[in-house]
PDB file of C-alpha atoms in Angstrom:
ATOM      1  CA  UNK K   1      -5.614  10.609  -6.148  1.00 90.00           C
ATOM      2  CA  UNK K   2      -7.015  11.937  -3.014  1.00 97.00           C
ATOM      3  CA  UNK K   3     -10.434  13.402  -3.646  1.00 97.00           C
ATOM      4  CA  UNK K   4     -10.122  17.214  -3.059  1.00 98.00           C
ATOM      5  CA  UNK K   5      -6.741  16.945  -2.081  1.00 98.00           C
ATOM      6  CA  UNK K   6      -7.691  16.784   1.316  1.00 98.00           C
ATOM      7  CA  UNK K   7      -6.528  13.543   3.129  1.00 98.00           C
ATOM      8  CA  UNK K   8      -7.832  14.181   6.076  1.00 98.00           C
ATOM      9  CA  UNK K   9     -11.508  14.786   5.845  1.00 97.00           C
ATOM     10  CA  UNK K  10     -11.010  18.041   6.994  1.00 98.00           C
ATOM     11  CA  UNK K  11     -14.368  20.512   6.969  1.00 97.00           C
ATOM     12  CA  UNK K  12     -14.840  23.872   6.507  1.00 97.00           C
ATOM     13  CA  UNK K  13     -14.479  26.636   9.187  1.00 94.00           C
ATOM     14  CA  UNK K  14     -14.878  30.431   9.013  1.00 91.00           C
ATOM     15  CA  UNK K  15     -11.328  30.398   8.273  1.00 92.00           C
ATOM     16  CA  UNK K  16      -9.945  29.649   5.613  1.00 96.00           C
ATOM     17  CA  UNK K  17      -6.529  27.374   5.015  1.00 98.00           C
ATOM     18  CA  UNK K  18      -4.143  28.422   3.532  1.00 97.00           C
ATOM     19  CA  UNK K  19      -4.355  27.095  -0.278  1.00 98.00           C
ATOM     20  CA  UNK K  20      -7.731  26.106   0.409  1.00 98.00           C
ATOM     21  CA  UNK K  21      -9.711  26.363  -2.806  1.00 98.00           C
ATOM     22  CA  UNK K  22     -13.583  25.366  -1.283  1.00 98.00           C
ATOM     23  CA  UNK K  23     -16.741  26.413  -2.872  1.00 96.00           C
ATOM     24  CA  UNK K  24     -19.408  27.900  -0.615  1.00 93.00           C
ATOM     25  CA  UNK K  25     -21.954  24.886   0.631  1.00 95.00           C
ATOM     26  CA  UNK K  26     -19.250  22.450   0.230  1.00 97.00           C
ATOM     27  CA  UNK K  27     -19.445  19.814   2.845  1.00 96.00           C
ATOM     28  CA  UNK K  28     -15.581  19.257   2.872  1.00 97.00           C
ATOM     29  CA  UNK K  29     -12.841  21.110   2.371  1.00 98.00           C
ATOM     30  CA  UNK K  30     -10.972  21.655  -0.594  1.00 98.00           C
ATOM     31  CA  UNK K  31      -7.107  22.558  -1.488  1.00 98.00           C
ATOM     32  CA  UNK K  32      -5.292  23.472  -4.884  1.00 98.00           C
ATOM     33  CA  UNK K  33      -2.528  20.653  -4.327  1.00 98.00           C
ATOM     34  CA  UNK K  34      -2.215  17.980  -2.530  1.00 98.00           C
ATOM     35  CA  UNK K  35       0.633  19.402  -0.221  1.00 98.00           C
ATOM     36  CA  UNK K  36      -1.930  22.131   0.994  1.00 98.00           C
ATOM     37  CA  UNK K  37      -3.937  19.842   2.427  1.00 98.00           C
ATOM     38  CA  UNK K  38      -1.435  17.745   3.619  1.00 98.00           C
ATOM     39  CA  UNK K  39      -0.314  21.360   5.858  1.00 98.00           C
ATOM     40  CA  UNK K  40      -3.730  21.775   7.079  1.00 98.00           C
ATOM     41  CA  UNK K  41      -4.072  18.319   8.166  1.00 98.00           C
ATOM     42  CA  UNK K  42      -0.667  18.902  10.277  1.00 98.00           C
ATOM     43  CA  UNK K  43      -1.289  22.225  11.506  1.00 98.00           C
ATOM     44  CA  UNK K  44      -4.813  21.163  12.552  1.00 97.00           C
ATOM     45  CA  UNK K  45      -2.893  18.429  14.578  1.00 98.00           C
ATOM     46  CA  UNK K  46      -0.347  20.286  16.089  1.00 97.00           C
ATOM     47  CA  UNK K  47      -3.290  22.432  17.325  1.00 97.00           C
ATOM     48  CA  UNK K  48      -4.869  19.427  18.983  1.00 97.00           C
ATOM     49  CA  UNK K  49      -1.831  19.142  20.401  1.00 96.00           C
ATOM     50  CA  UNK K  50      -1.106  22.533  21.457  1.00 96.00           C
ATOM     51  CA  UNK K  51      -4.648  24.188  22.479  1.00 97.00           C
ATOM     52  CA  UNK K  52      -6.455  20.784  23.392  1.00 97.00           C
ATOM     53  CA  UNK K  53      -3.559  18.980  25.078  1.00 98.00           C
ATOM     54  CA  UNK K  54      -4.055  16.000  23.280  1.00 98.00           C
ATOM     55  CA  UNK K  55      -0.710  14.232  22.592  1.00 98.00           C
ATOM     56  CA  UNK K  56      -2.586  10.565  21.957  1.00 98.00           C
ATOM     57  CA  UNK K  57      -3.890   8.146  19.171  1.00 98.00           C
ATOM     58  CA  UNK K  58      -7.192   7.504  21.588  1.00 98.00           C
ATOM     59  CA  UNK K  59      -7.662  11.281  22.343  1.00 98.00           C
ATOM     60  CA  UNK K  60      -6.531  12.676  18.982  1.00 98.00           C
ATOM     61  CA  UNK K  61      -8.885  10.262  17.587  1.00 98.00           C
ATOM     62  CA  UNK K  62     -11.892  10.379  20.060  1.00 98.00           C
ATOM     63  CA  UNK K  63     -11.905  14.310  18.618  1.00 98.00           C
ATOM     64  CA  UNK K  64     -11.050  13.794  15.080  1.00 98.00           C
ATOM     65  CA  UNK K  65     -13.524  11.363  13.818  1.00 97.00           C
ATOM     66  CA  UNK K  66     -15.835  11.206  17.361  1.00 97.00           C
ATOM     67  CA  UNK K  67     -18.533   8.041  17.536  1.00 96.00           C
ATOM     68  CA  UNK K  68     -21.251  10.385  17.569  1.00 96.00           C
ATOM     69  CA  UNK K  69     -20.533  11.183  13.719  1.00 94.00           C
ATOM     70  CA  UNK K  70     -21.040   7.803  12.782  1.00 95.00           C
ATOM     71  CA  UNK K  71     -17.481   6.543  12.887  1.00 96.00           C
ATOM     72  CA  UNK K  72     -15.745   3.817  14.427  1.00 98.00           C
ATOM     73  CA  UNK K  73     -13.865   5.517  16.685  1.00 98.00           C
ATOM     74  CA  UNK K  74     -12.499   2.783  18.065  1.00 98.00           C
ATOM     75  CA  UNK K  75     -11.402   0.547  14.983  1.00 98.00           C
ATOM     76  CA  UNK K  76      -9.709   4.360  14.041  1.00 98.00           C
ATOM     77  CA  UNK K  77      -7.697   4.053  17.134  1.00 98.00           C
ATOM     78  CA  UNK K  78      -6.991   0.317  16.935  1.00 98.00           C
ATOM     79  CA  UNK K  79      -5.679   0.987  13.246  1.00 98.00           C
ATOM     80  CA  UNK K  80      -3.317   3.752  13.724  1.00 98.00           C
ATOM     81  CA  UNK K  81      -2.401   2.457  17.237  1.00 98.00           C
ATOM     82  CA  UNK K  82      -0.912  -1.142  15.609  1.00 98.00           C
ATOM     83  CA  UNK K  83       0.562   1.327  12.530  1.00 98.00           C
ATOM     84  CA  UNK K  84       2.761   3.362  14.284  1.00 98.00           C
ATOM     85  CA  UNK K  85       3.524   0.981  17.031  1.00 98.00           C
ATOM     86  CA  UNK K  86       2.448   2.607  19.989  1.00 98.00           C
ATOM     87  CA  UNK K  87      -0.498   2.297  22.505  1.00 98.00           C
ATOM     88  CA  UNK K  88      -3.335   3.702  21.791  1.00 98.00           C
ATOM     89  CA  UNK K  89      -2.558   5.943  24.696  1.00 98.00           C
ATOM     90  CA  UNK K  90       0.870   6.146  24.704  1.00 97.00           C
ATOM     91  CA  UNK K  91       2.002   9.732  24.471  1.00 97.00           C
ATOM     92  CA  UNK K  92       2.710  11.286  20.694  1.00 98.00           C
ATOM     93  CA  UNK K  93       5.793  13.916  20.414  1.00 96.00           C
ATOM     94  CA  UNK K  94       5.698  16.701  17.242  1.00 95.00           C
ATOM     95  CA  UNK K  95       8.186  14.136  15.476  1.00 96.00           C
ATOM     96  CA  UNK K  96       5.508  11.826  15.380  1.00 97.00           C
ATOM     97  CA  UNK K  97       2.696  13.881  13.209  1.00 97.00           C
ATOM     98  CA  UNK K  98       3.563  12.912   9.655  1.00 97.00           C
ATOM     99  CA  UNK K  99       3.300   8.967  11.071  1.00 98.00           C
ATOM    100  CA  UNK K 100       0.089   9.910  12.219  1.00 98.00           C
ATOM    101  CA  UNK K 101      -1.203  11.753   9.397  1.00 98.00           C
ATOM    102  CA  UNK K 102      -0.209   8.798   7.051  1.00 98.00           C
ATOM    103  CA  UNK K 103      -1.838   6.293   9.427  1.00 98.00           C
ATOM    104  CA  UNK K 104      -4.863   8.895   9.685  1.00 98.00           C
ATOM    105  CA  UNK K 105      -5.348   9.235   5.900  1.00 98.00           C
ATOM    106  CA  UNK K 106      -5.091   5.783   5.068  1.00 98.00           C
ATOM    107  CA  UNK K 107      -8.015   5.371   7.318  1.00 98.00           C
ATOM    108  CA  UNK K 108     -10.016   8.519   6.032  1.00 97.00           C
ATOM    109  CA  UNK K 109      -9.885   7.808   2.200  1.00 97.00           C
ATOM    110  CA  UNK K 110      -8.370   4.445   1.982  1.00 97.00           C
ATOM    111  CA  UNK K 111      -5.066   5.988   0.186  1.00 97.00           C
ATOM    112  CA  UNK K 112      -1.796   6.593   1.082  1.00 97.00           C
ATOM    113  CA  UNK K 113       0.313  10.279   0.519  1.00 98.00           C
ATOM    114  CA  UNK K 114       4.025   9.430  -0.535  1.00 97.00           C
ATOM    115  CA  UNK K 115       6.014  10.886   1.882  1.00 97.00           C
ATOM    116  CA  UNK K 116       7.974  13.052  -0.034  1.00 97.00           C
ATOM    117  CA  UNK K 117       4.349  15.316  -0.216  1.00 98.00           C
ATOM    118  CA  UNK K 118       4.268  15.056   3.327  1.00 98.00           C
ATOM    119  CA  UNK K 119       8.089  16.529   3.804  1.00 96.00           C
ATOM    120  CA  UNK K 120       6.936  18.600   1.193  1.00 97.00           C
ATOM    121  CA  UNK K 121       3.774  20.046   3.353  1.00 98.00           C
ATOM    122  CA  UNK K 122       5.573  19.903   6.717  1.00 97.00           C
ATOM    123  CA  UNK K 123       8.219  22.871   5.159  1.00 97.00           C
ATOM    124  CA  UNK K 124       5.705  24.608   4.315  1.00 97.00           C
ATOM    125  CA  UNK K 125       4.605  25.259   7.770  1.00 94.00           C
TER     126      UNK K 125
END
């Protein structure tokens, strides 16, 4: 069970996701199902894609889950880098996103999202 139903850590904005269920104060975000927050977490990375130009596991990365939050970056990259098979700055394509976001929430709460809930999210967009 992912804990809020948000597998990717994602934190609250003044705008709201859709299915996005989080109580005022609330440090993280939180969804009604699982497949909600499976959406955000791929819409958020097409958007890193799209607005930021970032199209790589080291630049994707470097922004999602940056050193100067405590992480390490760097062991990030190295993980999802060797998971999907690809430098860590090798470019990513659109196809690639539910890879990553498996890869990315393994690292962010230690679980894994079957991918039928990913297929499941990724229609809803």
């Amino acid at each position: 069970m992912i804990k809020r139903n948000n597998p990717g850590n994602l934190r609250p904005s003044a705008q709201k996701w859709q299915g996005e269920i989080t109580r005022q104060g609330d440090k993280y975000c939180e969804f009604a199902t699982l497949e909600w927050g499976c959406r955000a977490m791929l819409k958020l990375l097409s958007t890193y894609r799209t607005k930021h130009k970032l199209t790589t596991v080291q630049g994707i990365i470097t922004r999602w889950a940056p050193p100067t939050d405590g992480n390490d970056t760097q062991g990030y990259i190295r993980y999802v880098s060797k998971r999907l098979g690809v430098a860590a700055g090798a470019h990513l394509s659109s196809a690639q996103d539910v890879a990553l976001a498996r890869a990315m929430t393994k690292v962010e709460t230690g679980q894994e999202v079957s991918i039928d809930v990913w297929e499941r999210a990724q229609a809803m967009i």
